[in-house]
Amino acid sequence: MSTIPAEIDLHGKTALVTGASRGIGEATARRLAAWGAQVIVSSRKQAACEDVAASIRADGGEAIALAAHIGEVEAIDALFAALDARGLVADILVNNAAANPYFGPMLDQTLNSLQKTIDVNLRGYFWSTVQAARRMRDHGGGAIVNVASVNGRRSAPQQGAYSFTKAAILSMSEGFARELGPAGIRVNAVLPGLTDTRFASALTGDEALMKVMRKQIPLGRVAQPDEIAGTIAFLCTPAASYITGASFTVDGGLLC
């Protein structure tokens, strides 16, 4: 018998997490597995996905590794085709993969780096949601969580394009929530603040900048990935059954 409280018990559910080979995505995959879900660990490199999936299995969870580059439409199609071939439908989708290839003034950004940012952060989230929701709709519903950023509410210096793609994710989440609610599909967004991940290492590795940033965060520190994962995973559970179209900041108070 499961010792997981019924409100967060995800046994019998399949959860697809993108960008799950490290950072917030990995922490989320581990949390969902700990709460009983079978997790599809997806990121660009199969070996990295398998490392995380194997670790989850070693801890007693269920996990499958399926690589996909969310910036490529063909790769998203292939990912869902692979799930279909296994007879799996994602009851849960966590759109977490992200790109931020450029750090600097928007006036100096190249169109190539802008396109890469849009392809992953917007088109990738959109098309992954479409593919998942079409299947969820025929499977009785589901839950989708889009990982945005506090930059979506307050654009960060030197990160203009990244910030406005994250702002667009909030609007996209609300639009999908309205459209998909009647099908029993909930769509929410989580806005992490500065988190200690490799993705954010350009910031967290700059101690002078960190001294300034910590003064702006009421809790006085950056987050650990598992502190973000808790909110993401909660939104996938029965405990969040009446929450859709919402956005949750997990930022140590930065935006308050």
PDB file of C-alpha atoms in Angstrom:
ATOM      1  CA  MET A   1       0.000   0.000   0.000  1.00  0.00           C
ATOM      2  CA  SER A   2       1.276   3.456  -0.905  1.00  0.00           C
ATOM      3  CA  THR A   3       2.315   5.698   1.994  1.00  0.00           C
ATOM      4  CA  ILE A   4       1.989   8.793  -0.185  1.00  0.00           C
ATOM      5  CA  PRO A   5      -0.928  11.009   0.905  1.00  0.00           C
ATOM      6  CA  ALA A   6      -3.851  10.712  -1.515  1.00  0.00           C
ATOM      7  CA  GLU A   7      -3.768  14.440  -2.254  1.00  0.00           C
ATOM      8  CA  ILE A   8      -0.369  14.146  -3.948  1.00  0.00           C
ATOM      9  CA  ASP A   9      -0.390  10.477  -4.992  1.00  0.00           C
ATOM     10  CA  LEU A  10       0.506  10.178  -8.689  1.00  0.00           C
ATOM     11  CA  HIS A  11       0.561   6.382  -9.009  1.00  0.00           C
ATOM     12  CA  GLY A  12      -0.856   5.363 -12.377  1.00  0.00           C
ATOM     13  CA  LYS A  13       0.143   8.686 -13.979  1.00  0.00           C
ATOM     14  CA  THR A  14       2.778   9.236 -16.636  1.00  0.00           C
ATOM     15  CA  ALA A  15       4.705  12.517 -16.481  1.00  0.00           C
ATOM     16  CA  LEU A  16       6.817  13.952 -19.301  1.00  0.00           C
ATOM     17  CA  VAL A  17       9.434  16.442 -18.126  1.00  0.00           C
ATOM     18  CA  THR A  18      11.518  18.329 -20.689  1.00  0.00           C
ATOM     19  CA  GLY A  19      14.966  19.654 -19.854  1.00  0.00           C
ATOM     20  CA  ALA A  20      15.079  16.941 -17.199  1.00  0.00           C
ATOM     21  CA  SER A  21      18.747  15.963 -17.334  1.00  0.00           C
ATOM     22  CA  ARG A  22      19.760  18.543 -14.733  1.00  0.00           C
ATOM     23  CA  GLY A  23      18.650  21.509 -12.645  1.00  0.00           C
ATOM     24  CA  ILE A  24      14.980  22.256 -12.059  1.00  0.00           C
ATOM     25  CA  GLY A  25      13.885  19.663 -14.604  1.00  0.00           C
ATOM     26  CA  GLU A  26      15.838  16.874 -12.951  1.00  0.00           C
ATOM     27  CA  ALA A  27      14.592  17.873  -9.497  1.00  0.00           C
ATOM     28  CA  THR A  28      11.014  17.912 -10.799  1.00  0.00           C
ATOM     29  CA  ALA A  29      11.366  14.492 -12.418  1.00  0.00           C
ATOM     30  CA  ARG A  30      12.690  13.092  -9.142  1.00  0.00           C
ATOM     31  CA  ARG A  31       9.871  14.653  -7.120  1.00  0.00           C
ATOM     32  CA  LEU A  32       7.161  13.383  -9.471  1.00  0.00           C
ATOM     33  CA  ALA A  33       8.673   9.898  -9.372  1.00  0.00           C
ATOM     34  CA  ALA A  34       8.848  10.011  -5.567  1.00  0.00           C
ATOM     35  CA  TRP A  35       5.129  10.785  -5.554  1.00  0.00           C
ATOM     36  CA  GLY A  36       4.405   7.731  -7.693  1.00  0.00           C
ATOM     37  CA  ALA A  37       4.399   8.903 -11.308  1.00  0.00           C
ATOM     38  CA  GLN A  38       6.137   7.076 -14.115  1.00  0.00           C
ATOM     39  CA  VAL A  39       8.462   9.773 -15.426  1.00  0.00           C
ATOM     40  CA  ILE A  40       9.658  10.319 -18.973  1.00  0.00           C
ATOM     41  CA  VAL A  41      13.025  12.035 -18.617  1.00  0.00           C
ATOM     42  CA  SER A  42      13.646  14.097 -21.721  1.00  0.00           C
ATOM     43  CA  SER A  43      16.451  16.429 -22.742  1.00  0.00           C
ATOM     44  CA  ARG A  44      18.740  16.827 -25.744  1.00  0.00           C
ATOM     45  CA  LYS A  45      21.204  14.021 -24.973  1.00  0.00           C
ATOM     46  CA  GLN A  46      20.083  10.440 -24.487  1.00  0.00           C
ATOM     47  CA  ALA A  47      23.007   9.512 -22.230  1.00  0.00           C
ATOM     48  CA  ALA A  48      22.263  12.364 -19.825  1.00  0.00           C
ATOM     49  CA  CYS A  49      18.579  11.409 -19.756  1.00  0.00           C
ATOM     50  CA  GLU A  50      19.439   7.781 -19.064  1.00  0.00           C
ATOM     51  CA  ASP A  51      21.716   8.764 -16.169  1.00  0.00           C
ATOM     52  CA  VAL A  52      18.822  10.539 -14.444  1.00  0.00           C
ATOM     53  CA  ALA A  53      16.297   7.821 -15.296  1.00  0.00           C
ATOM     54  CA  ALA A  54      18.629   5.115 -13.990  1.00  0.00           C
ATOM     55  CA  SER A  55      19.125   7.022 -10.755  1.00  0.00           C
ATOM     56  CA  ILE A  56      15.372   7.376 -10.296  1.00  0.00           C
ATOM     57  CA  ARG A  57      14.910   3.659 -10.871  1.00  0.00           C
ATOM     58  CA  ALA A  58      17.692   2.909  -8.390  1.00  0.00           C
ATOM     59  CA  ASP A  59      15.725   4.903  -5.814  1.00  0.00           C
ATOM     60  CA  GLY A  60      12.641   2.769  -6.460  1.00  0.00           C
ATOM     61  CA  GLY A  61      10.859   5.007  -8.947  1.00  0.00           C
ATOM     62  CA  GLU A  62       9.723   4.433 -12.509  1.00  0.00           C
ATOM     63  CA  ALA A  63      11.520   6.321 -15.274  1.00  0.00           C
ATOM     64  CA  ILE A  64      12.177   6.100 -19.001  1.00  0.00           C
ATOM     65  CA  ALA A  65      14.767   8.151 -20.900  1.00  0.00           C
ATOM     66  CA  LEU A  66      13.702   9.644 -24.247  1.00  0.00           C
ATOM     67  CA  ALA A  67      15.911  12.350 -25.725  1.00  0.00           C
ATOM     68  CA  ALA A  68      14.412  15.248 -27.694  1.00  0.00           C
ATOM     69  CA  HIS A  69      15.537  18.736 -28.687  1.00  0.00           C
ATOM     70  CA  ILE A  70      12.510  20.884 -27.868  1.00  0.00           C
ATOM     71  CA  GLY A  71      13.772  23.587 -30.233  1.00  0.00           C
ATOM     72  CA  GLU A  72      13.090  21.262 -33.186  1.00  0.00           C
ATOM     73  CA  VAL A  73       9.498  20.511 -34.191  1.00  0.00           C
ATOM     74  CA  GLU A  74      10.497  17.204 -35.755  1.00  0.00           C
ATOM     75  CA  ALA A  75      12.099  16.114 -32.485  1.00  0.00           C
ATOM     76  CA  ILE A  76       8.915  16.925 -30.551  1.00  0.00           C
ATOM     77  CA  ASP A  77       6.860  14.921 -33.033  1.00  0.00           C
ATOM     78  CA  ALA A  78       9.282  12.017 -32.720  1.00  0.00           C
ATOM     79  CA  LEU A  79       9.121  12.168 -28.914  1.00  0.00           C
ATOM     80  CA  PHE A  80       5.350  11.825 -28.853  1.00  0.00           C
ATOM     81  CA  ALA A  81       5.456   9.161 -31.565  1.00  0.00           C
ATOM     82  CA  ALA A  82       7.842   7.205 -29.324  1.00  0.00           C
ATOM     83  CA  LEU A  83       5.375   7.496 -26.441  1.00  0.00           C
ATOM     84  CA  ASP A  84       2.561   6.359 -28.718  1.00  0.00           C
ATOM     85  CA  ALA A  85       4.612   3.361 -29.779  1.00  0.00           C
ATOM     86  CA  ARG A  86       5.031   2.403 -26.116  1.00  0.00           C
ATOM     87  CA  GLY A  87       1.316   2.796 -25.484  1.00  0.00           C
ATOM     88  CA  LEU A  88       1.942   5.722 -23.146  1.00  0.00           C
ATOM     89  CA  VAL A  89      -0.040   8.940 -22.793  1.00  0.00           C
ATOM     90  CA  ALA A  90       1.462  11.765 -20.754  1.00  0.00           C
ATOM     91  CA  ASP A  91      -1.089  12.638 -18.069  1.00  0.00           C
ATOM     92  CA  ILE A  92       1.361  15.333 -16.950  1.00  0.00           C
ATOM     93  CA  LEU A  93       3.566  17.609 -19.049  1.00  0.00           C
ATOM     94  CA  VAL A  94       6.189  19.860 -17.512  1.00  0.00           C
ATOM     95  CA  ASN A  95       7.588  22.236 -20.121  1.00  0.00           C
ATOM     96  CA  ASN A  96      10.934  23.107 -18.576  1.00  0.00           C
ATOM     97  CA  ALA A  97      13.577  23.066 -21.338  1.00  0.00           C
ATOM     98  CA  ALA A  98      14.868  26.578 -21.997  1.00  0.00           C
ATOM     99  CA  ALA A  99      17.413  28.498 -24.025  1.00  0.00           C
ATOM    100  CA  ASN A 100      19.230  31.741 -23.289  1.00  0.00           C
ATOM    101  CA  PRO A 101      22.083  31.832 -25.825  1.00  0.00           C
ATOM    102  CA  TYR A 102      22.732  35.557 -25.590  1.00  0.00           C
ATOM    103  CA  PHE A 103      23.571  37.857 -22.687  1.00  0.00           C
ATOM    104  CA  GLY A 104      23.797  41.551 -23.556  1.00  0.00           C
ATOM    105  CA  PRO A 105      21.900  44.548 -25.006  1.00  0.00           C
ATOM    106  CA  MET A 106      18.971  43.719 -27.269  1.00  0.00           C
ATOM    107  CA  LEU A 107      20.303  46.198 -29.826  1.00  0.00           C
ATOM    108  CA  ASP A 108      23.332  43.966 -30.296  1.00  0.00           C
ATOM    109  CA  GLN A 109      21.533  40.630 -30.399  1.00  0.00           C
ATOM    110  CA  THR A 110      21.709  38.638 -33.619  1.00  0.00           C
ATOM    111  CA  LEU A 111      18.605  37.261 -35.275  1.00  0.00           C
ATOM    112  CA  ASN A 112      20.092  33.779 -35.064  1.00  0.00           C
ATOM    113  CA  SER A 113      20.328  33.853 -31.275  1.00  0.00           C
ATOM    114  CA  LEU A 114      16.883  35.447 -31.055  1.00  0.00           C
ATOM    115  CA  GLN A 115      15.411  32.680 -33.192  1.00  0.00           C
ATOM    116  CA  LYS A 116      16.999  29.981 -31.040  1.00  0.00           C
ATOM    117  CA  THR A 117      15.497  31.576 -27.942  1.00  0.00           C
ATOM    118  CA  ILE A 118      12.053  31.709 -29.521  1.00  0.00           C
ATOM    119  CA  ASP A 119      12.279  28.193 -30.966  1.00  0.00           C
ATOM    120  CA  VAL A 120      12.895  26.609 -27.562  1.00  0.00           C
ATOM    121  CA  ASN A 121      11.145  28.925 -25.125  1.00  0.00           C
ATOM    122  CA  LEU A 122       7.989  29.594 -27.143  1.00  0.00           C
ATOM    123  CA  ARG A 123       7.548  27.333 -30.137  1.00  0.00           C
ATOM    124  CA  GLY A 124       8.846  24.340 -28.180  1.00  0.00           C
ATOM    125  CA  TYR A 125       6.465  24.949 -25.288  1.00  0.00           C
ATOM    126  CA  PHE A 126       3.569  25.592 -27.653  1.00  0.00           C
ATOM    127  CA  TRP A 127       4.034  22.525 -29.823  1.00  0.00           C
ATOM    128  CA  SER A 128       4.779  20.210 -26.897  1.00  0.00           C
ATOM    129  CA  THR A 129       1.578  21.434 -25.259  1.00  0.00           C
ATOM    130  CA  VAL A 130      -0.443  20.884 -28.440  1.00  0.00           C
ATOM    131  CA  GLN A 131       0.889  17.360 -28.878  1.00  0.00           C
ATOM    132  CA  ALA A 132       0.338  16.458 -25.222  1.00  0.00           C
ATOM    133  CA  ALA A 133      -3.084  18.087 -24.917  1.00  0.00           C
ATOM    134  CA  ARG A 134      -4.481  16.372 -28.013  1.00  0.00           C
ATOM    135  CA  ARG A 135      -3.696  13.052 -26.361  1.00  0.00           C
ATOM    136  CA  MET A 136      -4.797  14.148 -22.876  1.00  0.00           C
ATOM    137  CA  ARG A 137      -8.132  15.256 -24.308  1.00  0.00           C
ATOM    138  CA  ASP A 138      -8.817  11.737 -25.551  1.00  0.00           C
ATOM    139  CA  HIS A 139      -7.480  10.203 -22.344  1.00  0.00           C
ATOM    140  CA  GLY A 140      -9.663  11.988 -19.789  1.00  0.00           C
ATOM    141  CA  GLY A 141      -7.639  15.107 -18.972  1.00  0.00           C
ATOM    142  CA  GLY A 142      -4.297  16.005 -17.479  1.00  0.00           C
ATOM    143  CA  ALA A 143      -2.056  18.690 -16.049  1.00  0.00           C
ATOM    144  CA  ILE A 144       0.455  20.940 -17.789  1.00  0.00           C
ATOM    145  CA  VAL A 145       2.967  23.159 -16.015  1.00  0.00           C
ATOM    146  CA  ASN A 146       5.022  25.697 -17.927  1.00  0.00           C
ATOM    147  CA  VAL A 147       8.240  26.809 -16.267  1.00  0.00           C
ATOM    148  CA  ALA A 148       8.592  30.517 -16.957  1.00  0.00           C
ATOM    149  CA  SER A 149      10.706  32.947 -14.904  1.00  0.00           C
ATOM    150  CA  VAL A 150      10.448  36.027 -12.725  1.00  0.00           C
ATOM    151  CA  ASN A 151      11.983  37.693 -15.788  1.00  0.00           C
ATOM    152  CA  GLY A 152       8.585  37.246 -17.382  1.00  0.00           C
ATOM    153  CA  ARG A 153       7.187  39.776 -14.910  1.00  0.00           C
ATOM    154  CA  ARG A 154      10.231  42.024 -14.631  1.00  0.00           C
ATOM    155  CA  SER A 155      12.675  42.034 -17.528  1.00  0.00           C
ATOM    156  CA  ALA A 156      16.243  41.457 -16.402  1.00  0.00           C
ATOM    157  CA  PRO A 157      19.189  43.556 -17.624  1.00  0.00           C
ATOM    158  CA  GLN A 158      21.124  41.951 -20.483  1.00  0.00           C
ATOM    159  CA  GLN A 159      18.395  39.293 -20.843  1.00  0.00           C
ATOM    160  CA  GLY A 160      15.763  41.121 -22.871  1.00  0.00           C
ATOM    161  CA  ALA A 161      14.822  38.415 -25.367  1.00  0.00           C
ATOM    162  CA  TYR A 162      14.866  35.671 -22.768  1.00  0.00           C
ATOM    163  CA  SER A 163      12.640  37.835 -20.568  1.00  0.00           C
ATOM    164  CA  PHE A 164      10.029  38.572 -23.200  1.00  0.00           C
ATOM    165  CA  THR A 165       9.777  34.921 -24.223  1.00  0.00           C
ATOM    166  CA  LYS A 166       9.141  34.080 -20.579  1.00  0.00           C
ATOM    167  CA  ALA A 167       6.465  36.790 -20.441  1.00  0.00           C
ATOM    168  CA  ALA A 168       4.807  35.231 -23.472  1.00  0.00           C
ATOM    169  CA  ILE A 169       4.710  31.858 -21.708  1.00  0.00           C
ATOM    170  CA  LEU A 170       2.450  33.384 -19.053  1.00  0.00           C
ATOM    171  CA  SER A 171      -0.050  34.554 -21.668  1.00  0.00           C
ATOM    172  CA  MET A 172       0.173  31.243 -23.513  1.00  0.00           C
ATOM    173  CA  SER A 173      -0.550  29.363 -20.279  1.00  0.00           C
ATOM    174  CA  GLU A 174      -3.655  31.438 -19.644  1.00  0.00           C
ATOM    175  CA  GLY A 175      -4.877  30.940 -23.218  1.00  0.00           C
ATOM    176  CA  PHE A 176      -4.434  27.186 -23.083  1.00  0.00           C
ATOM    177  CA  ALA A 177      -6.070  27.056 -19.645  1.00  0.00           C
ATOM    178  CA  ARG A 178      -9.234  28.671 -21.014  1.00  0.00           C
ATOM    179  CA  GLU A 179      -9.353  26.430 -24.067  1.00  0.00           C
ATOM    180  CA  LEU A 180      -8.461  23.157 -22.395  1.00  0.00           C
ATOM    181  CA  GLY A 181     -10.385  23.468 -19.129  1.00  0.00           C
ATOM    182  CA  PRO A 182     -13.565  21.926 -20.561  1.00  0.00           C
ATOM    183  CA  ALA A 183     -11.506  18.843 -21.494  1.00  0.00           C
ATOM    184  CA  GLY A 184     -10.286  18.460 -17.911  1.00  0.00           C
ATOM    185  CA  ILE A 185      -6.795  19.705 -18.698  1.00  0.00           C
ATOM    186  CA  ARG A 186      -5.281  22.182 -16.254  1.00  0.00           C
ATOM    187  CA  VAL A 187      -2.513  24.562 -17.364  1.00  0.00           C
ATOM    188  CA  ASN A 188      -0.438  26.630 -14.949  1.00  0.00           C
ATOM    189  CA  ALA A 189       2.892  28.421 -14.875  1.00  0.00           C
ATOM    190  CA  VAL A 190       5.679  28.578 -12.315  1.00  0.00           C
ATOM    191  CA  LEU A 191       8.075  31.534 -12.227  1.00  0.00           C
ATOM    192  CA  PRO A 192      11.344  30.593 -10.557  1.00  0.00           C
ATOM    193  CA  GLY A 193      13.629  33.237  -9.197  1.00  0.00           C
ATOM    194  CA  LEU A 194      17.384  32.901  -9.327  1.00  0.00           C
ATOM    195  CA  THR A 195      18.206  29.228  -8.821  1.00  0.00           C
ATOM    196  CA  ASP A 196      21.503  27.443  -8.317  1.00  0.00           C
ATOM    197  CA  THR A 197      21.691  25.571 -11.628  1.00  0.00           C
ATOM    198  CA  ARG A 198      24.195  25.262 -14.430  1.00  0.00           C
ATOM    199  CA  PHE A 199      21.784  27.221 -16.621  1.00  0.00           C
ATOM    200  CA  ALA A 200      22.094  30.201 -14.258  1.00  0.00           C
ATOM    201  CA  SER A 201      25.805  29.770 -13.544  1.00  0.00           C
ATOM    202  CA  ALA A 202      26.751  32.926 -15.472  1.00  0.00           C
ATOM    203  CA  LEU A 203      24.906  34.802 -12.733  1.00  0.00           C
ATOM    204  CA  THR A 204      25.420  32.642  -9.668  1.00  0.00           C
ATOM    205  CA  GLY A 205      29.131  32.314 -10.418  1.00  0.00           C
ATOM    206  CA  ASP A 206      29.653  36.068 -10.258  1.00  0.00           C
ATOM    207  CA  GLU A 207      30.149  36.778  -6.553  1.00  0.00           C
ATOM    208  CA  ALA A 208      30.081  40.554  -6.966  1.00  0.00           C
ATOM    209  CA  LEU A 209      26.719  40.290  -8.702  1.00  0.00           C
ATOM    210  CA  MET A 210      25.474  37.841  -6.102  1.00  0.00           C
ATOM    211  CA  LYS A 211      26.196  40.299  -3.289  1.00  0.00           C
ATOM    212  CA  VAL A 212      23.890  42.758  -5.006  1.00  0.00           C
ATOM    213  CA  MET A 213      21.242  40.152  -5.873  1.00  0.00           C
ATOM    214  CA  ARG A 214      21.049  38.670  -2.388  1.00  0.00           C
ATOM    215  CA  LYS A 215      20.227  42.115  -1.009  1.00  0.00           C
ATOM    216  CA  GLN A 216      17.238  42.263  -3.373  1.00  0.00           C
ATOM    217  CA  ILE A 217      15.872  38.876  -2.276  1.00  0.00           C
ATOM    218  CA  PRO A 218      14.069  39.036   1.090  1.00  0.00           C
ATOM    219  CA  LEU A 219      15.140  35.465   1.935  1.00  0.00           C
ATOM    220  CA  GLY A 220      18.705  36.529   1.209  1.00  0.00           C
ATOM    221  CA  ARG A 221      19.783  33.592  -0.969  1.00  0.00           C
ATOM    222  CA  VAL A 222      19.263  31.840  -4.287  1.00  0.00           C
ATOM    223  CA  ALA A 223      16.984  28.812  -4.557  1.00  0.00           C
ATOM    224  CA  GLN A 224      17.976  25.190  -4.841  1.00  0.00           C
ATOM    225  CA  PRO A 225      16.314  23.283  -7.716  1.00  0.00           C
ATOM    226  CA  ASP A 226      14.238  21.115  -5.389  1.00  0.00           C
ATOM    227  CA  GLU A 227      12.667  24.241  -3.884  1.00  0.00           C
ATOM    228  CA  ILE A 228      11.227  25.062  -7.307  1.00  0.00           C
ATOM    229  CA  ALA A 229      10.327  21.456  -8.078  1.00  0.00           C
ATOM    230  CA  GLY A 230       7.979  21.262  -5.105  1.00  0.00           C
ATOM    231  CA  THR A 231       5.598  23.861  -6.536  1.00  0.00           C
ATOM    232  CA  ILE A 232       5.755  22.396 -10.037  1.00  0.00           C
ATOM    233  CA  ALA A 233       4.987  18.906  -8.775  1.00  0.00           C
ATOM    234  CA  PHE A 234       2.183  20.128  -6.493  1.00  0.00           C
ATOM    235  CA  LEU A 235       0.393  21.637  -9.498  1.00  0.00           C
ATOM    236  CA  CYS A 236       0.341  18.191 -11.110  1.00  0.00           C
ATOM    237  CA  THR A 237      -1.394  16.515  -8.170  1.00  0.00           C
ATOM    238  CA  PRO A 238      -5.011  16.018  -7.095  1.00  0.00           C
ATOM    239  CA  ALA A 239      -4.371  18.646  -4.402  1.00  0.00           C
ATOM    240  CA  ALA A 240      -4.300  21.258  -7.187  1.00  0.00           C
ATOM    241  CA  SER A 241      -7.431  19.957  -8.926  1.00  0.00           C
ATOM    242  CA  TYR A 242      -9.149  23.385  -8.996  1.00  0.00           C
ATOM    243  CA  ILE A 243      -6.116  25.422 -10.050  1.00  0.00           C
ATOM    244  CA  THR A 244      -5.743  26.402 -13.693  1.00  0.00           C
ATOM    245  CA  GLY A 245      -4.630  29.507 -15.552  1.00  0.00           C
ATOM    246  CA  ALA A 246      -2.545  30.588 -12.564  1.00  0.00           C
ATOM    247  CA  SER A 247       1.049  31.738 -12.277  1.00  0.00           C
ATOM    248  CA  PHE A 248       3.129  31.113  -9.147  1.00  0.00           C
ATOM    249  CA  THR A 249       6.299  33.003  -8.325  1.00  0.00           C
ATOM    250  CA  VAL A 250       8.866  30.966  -6.380  1.00  0.00           C
ATOM    251  CA  ASP A 251      11.497  33.638  -5.910  1.00  0.00           C
ATOM    252  CA  GLY A 252      12.323  34.131  -2.245  1.00  0.00           C
ATOM    253  CA  GLY A 253      10.255  37.329  -2.293  1.00  0.00           C
ATOM    254  CA  LEU A 254      12.153  39.081  -5.106  1.00  0.00           C
ATOM    255  CA  LEU A 255       9.030  40.474  -6.769  1.00  0.00           C
ATOM    256  CA  CYS A 256       7.091  41.305  -3.613  1.00  0.00           C
TER     257      CYS A 256
END
